[in-house]
PDB file of C-alpha atoms and ligand atoms in Angstrom:
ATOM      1  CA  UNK A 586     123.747  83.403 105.171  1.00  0.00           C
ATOM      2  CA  UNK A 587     125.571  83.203 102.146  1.00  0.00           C
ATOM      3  CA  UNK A 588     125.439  86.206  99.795  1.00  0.00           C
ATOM      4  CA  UNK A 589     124.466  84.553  96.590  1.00  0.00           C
ATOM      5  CA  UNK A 590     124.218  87.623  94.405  1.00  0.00           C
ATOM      6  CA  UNK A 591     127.282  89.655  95.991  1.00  0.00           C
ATOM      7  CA  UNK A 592     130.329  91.147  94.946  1.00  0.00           C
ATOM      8  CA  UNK A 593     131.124  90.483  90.663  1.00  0.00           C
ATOM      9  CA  UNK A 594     127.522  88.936  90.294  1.00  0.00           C
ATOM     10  CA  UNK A 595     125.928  91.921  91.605  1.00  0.00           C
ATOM     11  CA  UNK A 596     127.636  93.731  88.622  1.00  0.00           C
ATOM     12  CA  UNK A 597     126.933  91.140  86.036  1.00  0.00           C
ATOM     13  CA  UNK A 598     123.465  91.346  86.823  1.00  0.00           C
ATOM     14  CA  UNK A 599     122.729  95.170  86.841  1.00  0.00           C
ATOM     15  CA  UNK A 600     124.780  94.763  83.514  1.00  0.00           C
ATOM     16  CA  UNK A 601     123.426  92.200  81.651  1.00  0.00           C
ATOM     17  CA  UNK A 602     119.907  90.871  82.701  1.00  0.00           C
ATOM     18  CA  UNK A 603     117.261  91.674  81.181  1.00  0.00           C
ATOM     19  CA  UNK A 604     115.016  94.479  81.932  1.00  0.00           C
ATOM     20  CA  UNK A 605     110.829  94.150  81.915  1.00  0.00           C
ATOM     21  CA  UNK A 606     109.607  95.283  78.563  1.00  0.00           C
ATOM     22  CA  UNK A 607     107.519  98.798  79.285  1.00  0.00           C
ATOM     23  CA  UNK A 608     104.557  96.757  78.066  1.00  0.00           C
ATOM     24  CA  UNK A 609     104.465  94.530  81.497  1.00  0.00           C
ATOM     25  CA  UNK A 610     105.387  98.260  83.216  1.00  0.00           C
ATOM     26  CA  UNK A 611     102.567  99.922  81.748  1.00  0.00           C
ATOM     27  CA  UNK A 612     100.056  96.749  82.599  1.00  0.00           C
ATOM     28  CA  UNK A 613     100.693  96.821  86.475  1.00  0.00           C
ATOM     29  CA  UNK A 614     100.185 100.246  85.898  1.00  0.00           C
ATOM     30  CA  UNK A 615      96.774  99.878  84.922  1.00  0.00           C
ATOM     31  CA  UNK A 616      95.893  96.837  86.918  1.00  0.00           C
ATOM     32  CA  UNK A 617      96.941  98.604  90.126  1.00  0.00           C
ATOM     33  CA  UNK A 618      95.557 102.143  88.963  1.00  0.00           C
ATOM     34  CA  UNK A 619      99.065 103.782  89.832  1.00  0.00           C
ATOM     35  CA  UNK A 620      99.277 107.173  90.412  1.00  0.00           C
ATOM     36  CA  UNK A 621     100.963 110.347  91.548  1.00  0.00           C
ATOM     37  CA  UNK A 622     100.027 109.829  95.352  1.00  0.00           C
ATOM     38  CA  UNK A 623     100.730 105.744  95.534  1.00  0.00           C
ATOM     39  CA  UNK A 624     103.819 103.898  97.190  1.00  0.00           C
ATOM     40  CA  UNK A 625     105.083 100.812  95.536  1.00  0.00           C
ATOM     41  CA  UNK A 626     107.242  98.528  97.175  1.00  0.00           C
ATOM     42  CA  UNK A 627     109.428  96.579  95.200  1.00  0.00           C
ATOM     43  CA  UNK A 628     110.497  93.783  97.211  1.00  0.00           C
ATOM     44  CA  UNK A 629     113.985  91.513  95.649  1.00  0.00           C
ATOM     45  CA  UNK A 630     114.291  94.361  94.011  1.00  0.00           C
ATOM     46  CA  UNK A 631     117.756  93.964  92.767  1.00  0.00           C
ATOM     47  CA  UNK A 632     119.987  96.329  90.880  1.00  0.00           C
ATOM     48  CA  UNK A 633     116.191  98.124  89.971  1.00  0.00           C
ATOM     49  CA  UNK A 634     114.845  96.183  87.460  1.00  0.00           C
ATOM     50  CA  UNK A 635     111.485  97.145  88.118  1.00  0.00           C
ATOM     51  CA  UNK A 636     111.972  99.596  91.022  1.00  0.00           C
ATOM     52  CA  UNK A 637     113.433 101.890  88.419  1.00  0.00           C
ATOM     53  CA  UNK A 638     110.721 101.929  86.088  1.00  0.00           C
ATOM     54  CA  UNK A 639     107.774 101.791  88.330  1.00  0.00           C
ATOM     55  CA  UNK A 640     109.402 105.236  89.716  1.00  0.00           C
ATOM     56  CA  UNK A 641     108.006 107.517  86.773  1.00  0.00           C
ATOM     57  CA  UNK A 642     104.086 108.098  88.053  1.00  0.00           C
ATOM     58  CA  UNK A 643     104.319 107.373  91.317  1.00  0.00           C
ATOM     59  CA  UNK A 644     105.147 109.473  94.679  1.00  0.00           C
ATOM     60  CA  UNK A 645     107.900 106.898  95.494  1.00  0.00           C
ATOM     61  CA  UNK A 646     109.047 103.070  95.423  1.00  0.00           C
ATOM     62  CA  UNK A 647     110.936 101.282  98.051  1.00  0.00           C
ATOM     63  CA  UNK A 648     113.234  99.168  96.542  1.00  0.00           C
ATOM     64  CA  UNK A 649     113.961  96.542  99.429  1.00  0.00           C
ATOM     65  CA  UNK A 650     116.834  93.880  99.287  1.00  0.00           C
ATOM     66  CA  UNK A 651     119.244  92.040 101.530  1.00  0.00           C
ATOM     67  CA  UNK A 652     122.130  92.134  99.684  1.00  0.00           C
ATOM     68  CA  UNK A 653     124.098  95.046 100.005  1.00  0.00           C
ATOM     69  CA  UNK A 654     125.919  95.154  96.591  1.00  0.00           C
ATOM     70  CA  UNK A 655     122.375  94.788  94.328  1.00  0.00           C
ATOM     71  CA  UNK A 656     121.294  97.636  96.575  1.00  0.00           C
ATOM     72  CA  UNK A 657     124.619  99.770  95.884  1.00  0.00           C
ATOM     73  CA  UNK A 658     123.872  99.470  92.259  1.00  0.00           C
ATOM     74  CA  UNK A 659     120.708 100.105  91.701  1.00  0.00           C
ATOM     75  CA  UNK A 660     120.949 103.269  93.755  1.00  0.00           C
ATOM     76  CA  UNK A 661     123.655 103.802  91.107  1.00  0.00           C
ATOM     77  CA  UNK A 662     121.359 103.482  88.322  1.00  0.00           C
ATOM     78  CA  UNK A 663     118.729 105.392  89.685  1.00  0.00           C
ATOM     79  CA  UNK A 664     121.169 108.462  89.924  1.00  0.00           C
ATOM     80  CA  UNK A 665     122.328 107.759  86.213  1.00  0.00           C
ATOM     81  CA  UNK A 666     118.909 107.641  85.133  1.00  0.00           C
ATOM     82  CA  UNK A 667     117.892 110.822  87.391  1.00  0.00           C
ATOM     83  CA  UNK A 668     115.178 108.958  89.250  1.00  0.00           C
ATOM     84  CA  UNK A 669     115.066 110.860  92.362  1.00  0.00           C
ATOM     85  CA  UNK A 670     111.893 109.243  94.090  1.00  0.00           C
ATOM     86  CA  UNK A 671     113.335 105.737  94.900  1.00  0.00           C
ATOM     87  CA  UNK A 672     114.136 104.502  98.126  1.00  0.00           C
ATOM     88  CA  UNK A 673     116.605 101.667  99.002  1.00  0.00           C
ATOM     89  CA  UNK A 674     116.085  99.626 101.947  1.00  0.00           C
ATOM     90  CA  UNK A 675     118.502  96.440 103.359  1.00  0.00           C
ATOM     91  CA  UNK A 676     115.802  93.855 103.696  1.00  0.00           C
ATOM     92  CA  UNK A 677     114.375  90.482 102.875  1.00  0.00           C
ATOM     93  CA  UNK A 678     110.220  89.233 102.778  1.00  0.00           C
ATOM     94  CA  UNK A 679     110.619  88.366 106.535  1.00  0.00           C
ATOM     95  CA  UNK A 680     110.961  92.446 107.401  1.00  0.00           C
ATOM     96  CA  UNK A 681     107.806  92.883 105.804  1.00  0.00           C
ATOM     97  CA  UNK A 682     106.074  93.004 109.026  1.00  0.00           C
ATOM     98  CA  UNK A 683     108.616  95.856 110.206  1.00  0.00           C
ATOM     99  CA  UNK A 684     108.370  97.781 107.252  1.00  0.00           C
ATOM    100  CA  UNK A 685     104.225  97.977 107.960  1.00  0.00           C
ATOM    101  CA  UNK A 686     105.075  99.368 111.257  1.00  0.00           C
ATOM    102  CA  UNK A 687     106.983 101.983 109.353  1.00  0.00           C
ATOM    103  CA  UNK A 688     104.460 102.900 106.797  1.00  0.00           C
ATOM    104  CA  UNK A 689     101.039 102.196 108.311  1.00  0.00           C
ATOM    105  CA  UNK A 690      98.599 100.157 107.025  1.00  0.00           C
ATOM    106  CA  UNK A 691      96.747 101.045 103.418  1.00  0.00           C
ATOM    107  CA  UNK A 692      99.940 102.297 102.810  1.00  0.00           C
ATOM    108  CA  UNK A 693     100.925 100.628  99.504  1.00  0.00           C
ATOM    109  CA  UNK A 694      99.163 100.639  95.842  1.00  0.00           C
ATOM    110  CA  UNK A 695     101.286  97.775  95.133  1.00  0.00           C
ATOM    111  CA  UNK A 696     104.266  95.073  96.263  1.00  0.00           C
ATOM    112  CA  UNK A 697     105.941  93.556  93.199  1.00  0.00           C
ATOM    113  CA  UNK A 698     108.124  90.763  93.659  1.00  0.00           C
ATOM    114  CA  UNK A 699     110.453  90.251  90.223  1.00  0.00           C
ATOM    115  CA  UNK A 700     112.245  86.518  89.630  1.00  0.00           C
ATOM    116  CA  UNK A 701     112.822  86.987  93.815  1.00  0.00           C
ATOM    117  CA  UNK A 702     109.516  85.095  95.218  1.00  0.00           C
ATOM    118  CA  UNK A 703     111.599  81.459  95.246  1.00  0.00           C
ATOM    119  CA  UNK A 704     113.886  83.021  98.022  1.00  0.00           C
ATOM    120  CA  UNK A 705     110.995  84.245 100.268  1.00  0.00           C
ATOM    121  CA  UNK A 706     107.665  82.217 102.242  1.00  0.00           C
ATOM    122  CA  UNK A 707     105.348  83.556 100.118  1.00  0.00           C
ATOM    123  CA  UNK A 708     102.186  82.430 102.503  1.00  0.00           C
ATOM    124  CA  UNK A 709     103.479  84.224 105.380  1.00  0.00           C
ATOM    125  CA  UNK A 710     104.736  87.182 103.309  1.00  0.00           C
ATOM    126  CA  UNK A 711     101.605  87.597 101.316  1.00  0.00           C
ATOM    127  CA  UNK A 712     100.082  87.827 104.738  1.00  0.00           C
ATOM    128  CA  UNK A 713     101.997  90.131 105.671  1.00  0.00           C
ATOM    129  CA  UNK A 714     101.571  92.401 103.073  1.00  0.00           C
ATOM    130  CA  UNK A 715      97.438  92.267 102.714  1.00  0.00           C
ATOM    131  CA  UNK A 716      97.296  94.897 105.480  1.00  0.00           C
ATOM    132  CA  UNK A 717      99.861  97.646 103.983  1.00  0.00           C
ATOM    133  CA  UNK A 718      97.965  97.634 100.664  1.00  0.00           C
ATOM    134  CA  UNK A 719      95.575 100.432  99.817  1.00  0.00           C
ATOM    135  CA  UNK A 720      92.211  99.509  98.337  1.00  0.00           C
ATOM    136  CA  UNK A 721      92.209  98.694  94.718  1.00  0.00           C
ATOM    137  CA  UNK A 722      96.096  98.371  95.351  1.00  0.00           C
ATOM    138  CA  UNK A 723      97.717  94.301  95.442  1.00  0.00           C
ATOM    139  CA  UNK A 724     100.123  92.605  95.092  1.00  0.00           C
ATOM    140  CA  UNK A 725     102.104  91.419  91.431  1.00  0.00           C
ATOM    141  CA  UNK A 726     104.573  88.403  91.034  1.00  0.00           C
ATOM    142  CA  UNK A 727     106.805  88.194  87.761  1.00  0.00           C
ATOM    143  CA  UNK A 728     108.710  85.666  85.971  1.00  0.00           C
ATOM    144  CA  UNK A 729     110.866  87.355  83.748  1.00  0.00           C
ATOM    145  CA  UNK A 730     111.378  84.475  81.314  1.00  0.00           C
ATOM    146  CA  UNK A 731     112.937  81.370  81.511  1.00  0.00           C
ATOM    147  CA  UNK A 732     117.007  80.848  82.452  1.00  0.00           C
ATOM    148  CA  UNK A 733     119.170  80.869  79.699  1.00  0.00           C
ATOM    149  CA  UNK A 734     120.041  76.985  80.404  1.00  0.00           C
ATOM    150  CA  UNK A 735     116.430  76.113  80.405  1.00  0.00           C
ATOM    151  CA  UNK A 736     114.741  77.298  77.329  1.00  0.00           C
ATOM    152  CA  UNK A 737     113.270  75.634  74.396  1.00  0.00           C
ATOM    153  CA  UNK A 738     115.445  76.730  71.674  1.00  0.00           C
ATOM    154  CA  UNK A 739     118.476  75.438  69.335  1.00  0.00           C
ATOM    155  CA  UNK A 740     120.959  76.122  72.320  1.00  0.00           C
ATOM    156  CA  UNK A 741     120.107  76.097  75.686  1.00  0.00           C
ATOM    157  CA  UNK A 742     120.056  71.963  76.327  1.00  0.00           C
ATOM    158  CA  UNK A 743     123.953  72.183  75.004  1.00  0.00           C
ATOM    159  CA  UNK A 744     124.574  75.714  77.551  1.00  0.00           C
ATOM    160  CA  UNK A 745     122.856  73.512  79.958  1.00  0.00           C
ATOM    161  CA  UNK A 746     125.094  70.303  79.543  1.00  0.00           C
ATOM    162  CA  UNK A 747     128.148  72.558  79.820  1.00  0.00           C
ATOM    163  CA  UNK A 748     127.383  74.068  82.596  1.00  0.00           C
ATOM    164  CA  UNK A 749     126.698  71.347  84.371  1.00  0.00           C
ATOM    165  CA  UNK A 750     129.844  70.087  83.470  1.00  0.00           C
ATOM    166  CA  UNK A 751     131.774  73.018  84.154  1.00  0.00           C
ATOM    167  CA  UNK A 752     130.268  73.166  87.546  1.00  0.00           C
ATOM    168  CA  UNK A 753     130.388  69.639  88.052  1.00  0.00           C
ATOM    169  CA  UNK A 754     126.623  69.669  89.715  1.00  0.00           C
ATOM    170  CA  UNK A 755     123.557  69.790  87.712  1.00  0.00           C
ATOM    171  CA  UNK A 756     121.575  72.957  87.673  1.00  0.00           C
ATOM    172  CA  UNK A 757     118.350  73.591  89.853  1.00  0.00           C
ATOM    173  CA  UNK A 758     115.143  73.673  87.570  1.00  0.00           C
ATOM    174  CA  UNK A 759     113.400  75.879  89.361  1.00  0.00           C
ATOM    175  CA  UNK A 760     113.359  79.714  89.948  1.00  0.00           C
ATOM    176  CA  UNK A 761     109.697  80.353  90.280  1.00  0.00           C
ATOM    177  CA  UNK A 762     109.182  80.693  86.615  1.00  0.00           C
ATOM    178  CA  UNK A 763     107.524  76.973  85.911  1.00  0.00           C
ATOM    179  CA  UNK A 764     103.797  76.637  85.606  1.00  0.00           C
ATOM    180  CA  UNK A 765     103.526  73.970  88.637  1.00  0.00           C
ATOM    181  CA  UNK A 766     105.034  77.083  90.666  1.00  0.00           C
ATOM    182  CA  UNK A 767     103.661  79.986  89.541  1.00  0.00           C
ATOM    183  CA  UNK A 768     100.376  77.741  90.670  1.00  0.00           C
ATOM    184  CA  UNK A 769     100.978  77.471  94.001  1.00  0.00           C
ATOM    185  CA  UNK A 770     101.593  81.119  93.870  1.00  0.00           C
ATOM    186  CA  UNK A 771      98.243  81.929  92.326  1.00  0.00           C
ATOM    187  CA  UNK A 772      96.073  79.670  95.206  1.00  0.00           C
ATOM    188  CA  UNK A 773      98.842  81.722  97.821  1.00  0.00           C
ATOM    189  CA  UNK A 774      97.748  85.162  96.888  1.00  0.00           C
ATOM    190  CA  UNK A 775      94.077  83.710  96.842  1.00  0.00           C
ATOM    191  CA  UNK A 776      94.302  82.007 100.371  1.00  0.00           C
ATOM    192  CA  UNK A 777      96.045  85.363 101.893  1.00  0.00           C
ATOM    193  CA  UNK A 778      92.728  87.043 100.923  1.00  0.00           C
ATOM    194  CA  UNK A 779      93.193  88.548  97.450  1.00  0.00           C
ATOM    195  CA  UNK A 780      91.068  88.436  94.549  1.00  0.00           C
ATOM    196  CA  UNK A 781      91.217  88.949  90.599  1.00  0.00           C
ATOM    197  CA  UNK A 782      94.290  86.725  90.198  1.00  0.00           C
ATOM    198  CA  UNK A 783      95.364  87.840  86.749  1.00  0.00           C
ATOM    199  CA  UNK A 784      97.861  86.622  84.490  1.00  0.00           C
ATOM    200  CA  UNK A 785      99.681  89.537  82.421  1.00  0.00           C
ATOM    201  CA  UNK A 786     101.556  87.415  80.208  1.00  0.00           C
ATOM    202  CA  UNK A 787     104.074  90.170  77.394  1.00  0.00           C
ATOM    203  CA  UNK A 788     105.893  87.664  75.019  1.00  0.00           C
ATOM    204  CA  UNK A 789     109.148  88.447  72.752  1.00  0.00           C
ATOM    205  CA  UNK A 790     111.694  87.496  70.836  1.00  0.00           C
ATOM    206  CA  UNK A 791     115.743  88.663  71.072  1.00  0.00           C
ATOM    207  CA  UNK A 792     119.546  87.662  69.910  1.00  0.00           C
ATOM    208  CA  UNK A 793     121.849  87.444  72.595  1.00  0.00           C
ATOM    209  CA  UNK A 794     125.550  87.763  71.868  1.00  0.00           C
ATOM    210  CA  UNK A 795     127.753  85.676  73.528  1.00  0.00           C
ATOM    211  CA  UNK A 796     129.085  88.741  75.504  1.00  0.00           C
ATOM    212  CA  UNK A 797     125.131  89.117  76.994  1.00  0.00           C
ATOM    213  CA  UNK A 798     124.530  85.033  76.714  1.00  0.00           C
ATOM    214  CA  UNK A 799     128.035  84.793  79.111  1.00  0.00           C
ATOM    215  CA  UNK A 800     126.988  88.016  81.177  1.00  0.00           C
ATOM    216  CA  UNK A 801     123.441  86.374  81.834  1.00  0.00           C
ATOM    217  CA  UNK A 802     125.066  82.816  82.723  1.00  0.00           C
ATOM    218  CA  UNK A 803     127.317  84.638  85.527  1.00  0.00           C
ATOM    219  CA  UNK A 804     124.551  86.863  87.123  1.00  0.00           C
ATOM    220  CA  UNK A 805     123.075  83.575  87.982  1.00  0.00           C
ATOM    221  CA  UNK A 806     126.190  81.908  89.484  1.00  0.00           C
ATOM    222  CA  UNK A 807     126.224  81.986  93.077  1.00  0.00           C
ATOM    223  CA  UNK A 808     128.796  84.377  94.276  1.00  0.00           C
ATOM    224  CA  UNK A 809     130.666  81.813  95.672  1.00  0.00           C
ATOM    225  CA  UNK A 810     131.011  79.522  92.693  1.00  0.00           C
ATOM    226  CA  UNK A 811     131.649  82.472  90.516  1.00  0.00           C
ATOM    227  CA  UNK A 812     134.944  81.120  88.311  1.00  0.00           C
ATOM    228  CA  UNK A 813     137.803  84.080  89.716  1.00  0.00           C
ATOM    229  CA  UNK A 814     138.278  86.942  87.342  1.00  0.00           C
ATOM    230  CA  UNK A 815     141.484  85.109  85.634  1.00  0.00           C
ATOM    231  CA  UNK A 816     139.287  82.287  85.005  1.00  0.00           C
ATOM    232  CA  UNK A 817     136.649  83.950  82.790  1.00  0.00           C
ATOM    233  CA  UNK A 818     138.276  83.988  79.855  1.00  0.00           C
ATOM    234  CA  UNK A 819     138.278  80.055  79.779  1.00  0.00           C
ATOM    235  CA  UNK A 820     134.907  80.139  81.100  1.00  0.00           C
ATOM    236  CA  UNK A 821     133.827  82.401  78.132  1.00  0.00           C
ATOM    237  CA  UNK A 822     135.221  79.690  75.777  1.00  0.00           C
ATOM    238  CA  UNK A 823     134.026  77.057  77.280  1.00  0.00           C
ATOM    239  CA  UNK A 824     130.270  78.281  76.957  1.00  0.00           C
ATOM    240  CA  UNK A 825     131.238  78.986  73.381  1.00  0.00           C
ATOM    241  CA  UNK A 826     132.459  75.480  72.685  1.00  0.00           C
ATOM    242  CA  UNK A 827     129.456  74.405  73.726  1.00  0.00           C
ATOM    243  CA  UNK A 828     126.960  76.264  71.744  1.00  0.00           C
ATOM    244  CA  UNK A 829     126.067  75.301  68.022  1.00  0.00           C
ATOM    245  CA  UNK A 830     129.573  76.082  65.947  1.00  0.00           C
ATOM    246  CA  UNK A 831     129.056  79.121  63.538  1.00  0.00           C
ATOM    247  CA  UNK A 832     126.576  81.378  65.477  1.00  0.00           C
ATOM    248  CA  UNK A 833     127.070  85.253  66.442  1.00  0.00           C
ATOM    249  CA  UNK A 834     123.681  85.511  67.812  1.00  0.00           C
ATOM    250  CA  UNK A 835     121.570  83.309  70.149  1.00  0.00           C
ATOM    251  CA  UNK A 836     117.684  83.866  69.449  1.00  0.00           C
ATOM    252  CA  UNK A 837     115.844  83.234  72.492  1.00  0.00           C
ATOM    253  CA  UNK A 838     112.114  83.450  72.875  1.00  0.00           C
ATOM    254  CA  UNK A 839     111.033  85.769  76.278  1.00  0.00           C
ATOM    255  CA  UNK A 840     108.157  85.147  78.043  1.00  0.00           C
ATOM    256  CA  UNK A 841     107.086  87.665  80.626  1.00  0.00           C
ATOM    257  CA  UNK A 842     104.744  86.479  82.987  1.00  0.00           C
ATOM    258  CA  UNK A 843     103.303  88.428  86.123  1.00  0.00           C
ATOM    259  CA  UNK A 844     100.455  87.209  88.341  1.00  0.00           C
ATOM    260  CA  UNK A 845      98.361  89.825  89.700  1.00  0.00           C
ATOM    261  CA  UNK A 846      95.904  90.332  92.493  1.00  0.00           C
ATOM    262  CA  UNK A 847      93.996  92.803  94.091  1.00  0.00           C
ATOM    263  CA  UNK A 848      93.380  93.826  97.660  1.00  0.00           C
TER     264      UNK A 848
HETATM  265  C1  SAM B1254     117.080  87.096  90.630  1.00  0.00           C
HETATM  266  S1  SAM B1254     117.198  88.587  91.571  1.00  0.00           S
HETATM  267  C2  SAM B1254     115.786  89.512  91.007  1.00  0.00           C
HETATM  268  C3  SAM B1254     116.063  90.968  90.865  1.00  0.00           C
HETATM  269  C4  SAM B1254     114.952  91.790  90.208  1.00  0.00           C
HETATM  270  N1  SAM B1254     113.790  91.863  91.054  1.00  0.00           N
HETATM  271  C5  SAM B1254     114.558  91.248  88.860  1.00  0.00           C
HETATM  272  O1  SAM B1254     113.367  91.069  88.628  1.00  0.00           O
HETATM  273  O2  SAM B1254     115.422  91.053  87.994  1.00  0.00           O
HETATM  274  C6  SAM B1254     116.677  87.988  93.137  1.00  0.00           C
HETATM  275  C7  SAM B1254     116.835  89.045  94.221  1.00  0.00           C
HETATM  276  O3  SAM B1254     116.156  88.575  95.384  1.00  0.00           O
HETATM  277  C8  SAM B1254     116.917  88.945  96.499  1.00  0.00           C
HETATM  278  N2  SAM B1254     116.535  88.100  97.629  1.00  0.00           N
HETATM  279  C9  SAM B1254     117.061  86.903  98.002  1.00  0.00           C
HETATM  280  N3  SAM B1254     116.458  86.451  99.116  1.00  0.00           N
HETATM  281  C10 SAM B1254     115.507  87.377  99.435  1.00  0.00           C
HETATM  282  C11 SAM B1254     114.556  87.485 100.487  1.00  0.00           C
HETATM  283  N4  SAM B1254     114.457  86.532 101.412  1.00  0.00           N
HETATM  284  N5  SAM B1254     113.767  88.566 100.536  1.00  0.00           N
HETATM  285  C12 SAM B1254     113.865  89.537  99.582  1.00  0.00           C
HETATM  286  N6  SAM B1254     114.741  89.485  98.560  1.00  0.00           N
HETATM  287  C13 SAM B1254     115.551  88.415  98.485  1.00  0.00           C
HETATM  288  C14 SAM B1254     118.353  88.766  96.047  1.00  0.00           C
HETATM  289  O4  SAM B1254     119.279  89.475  96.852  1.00  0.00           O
HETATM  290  C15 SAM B1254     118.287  89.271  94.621  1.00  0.00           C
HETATM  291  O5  SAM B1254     118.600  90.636  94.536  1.00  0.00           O
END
């Protein structure tokens, strides 16, 4: 298998991407009724993007990945940050089935998957969860916006275009985030047997230096196609060459959108 989000990109992304904004926190707080006794799992978790958190309130989250490296670091940031309740498991959605042997069933108030549910079968994992899940408890999917080469703003067709040409391959639409998707994801959780499919949708707006714009780009680059460490200061100005001349700040327009559904 490769290990698409080892090594450097593992670093760029506990860096640089973007976190959830406490607003989409608190609301899968409130849709799963969260509280001191409940287990979350947070499955793709990452360097902790949610994991972390989801960890205030609860009794503990699971933060489950398979690569090594995200896991490294967000253990890391849960020590900076004090959080002293989270739990890091080497795993992908297909040792879902193991982990219920592990925790029992009704076991979970909630599974979130975060910009992870494209690497996993979602049928057979949202199977596989129903039976962990405590009443009331469910199941959440997020999009946390759209890729920086994909937006609909001033910049992101020309990021796109030089990307693709600095890569030399053009650049995969999808990451779960488009409506056709996030569909197909909605009829999932209701064919696995889940009901009150929600839609918590948090919308913002931020600037982006081209220090976070660059440090977003190569959090998304497959470890292997990463340009070497020498490289990225040409990379860096390349990106910049391509973006609208006489800009500090790239505005980009977030939309935060997690499906919901109950057990
Ligand atoms: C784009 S990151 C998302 C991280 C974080 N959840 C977030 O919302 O920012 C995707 C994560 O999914 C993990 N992943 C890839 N394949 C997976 C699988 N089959 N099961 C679980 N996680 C997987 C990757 O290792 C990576 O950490």
């Amino acid at each position: 298998m490769t290990r698409v989000f080892s090594g450097d990109v593992a670093g760029y992304y506990a860096k640089y991407r973007r976190g959830y904004p406490p607003q989409a926190v608190d609301a899968l707080r409130d849709v799963f009724e969260l509280g001191p006794d409940d287990v979350v799992l947070d499955l793709g978790c990452g360097t902790g993007q949610l994991a972390l958190p989801l960890a205030a309130g609860v009794r503990s989250v699971i933060g489950m990945d398979p690569e090594p490296d995200m896991l490294r670091l967000a253990g890391e940031a849960a020590a900076e940050r004090g959080v002293d309740n989270a739990t890091w498991i080497l795993g992908g959605d297909r040792d879902v089935p193991a982990l219920r042997a592990l925790l029992g069933r009704n076991s979970l108030a909630m599974a979130v998957i975060g910009n992870a549910i494209h690497w996993m079968r979602h049928d057979e994992l949202f199977d596989a969860l129903v039976p962990l899940l405590r009443p009331g408890g469910g199941i959440a999917v997020a999009a946390n916006g759209t890729p920086l080469w994909l937006q609909e703003n001033s910049w992101s067709p020309a990021l796109r275009a030089g990307l693709e040409r600095y890569f030399g391959t053009g650049l995969a639409p999808s990451c779960g985030t488009l409506p056709q998707e996030r569909d197909r994801y909605r009829q999932a959780l209701r064919t696995a047997g889940l009901t009150e499919v929600r839609e918590i949708v948090v919308e913002y707006t931020n600037e982006l230096t081209l220090e976070q714009l660059v440090g977003g780009v190569l959090s998304a680059v497959p470890a292997d196609r990463l340009p070497a460490p020498a490289d990225r200061p040409a990379f860096t100005e390349h990106v910049r060459q391509c973006l609208p001349a006489g800009q500090d700040t790239f505005p980009e327009h977030v939309r935060v959108a997690v499906l919901t559904a109950r057990a």
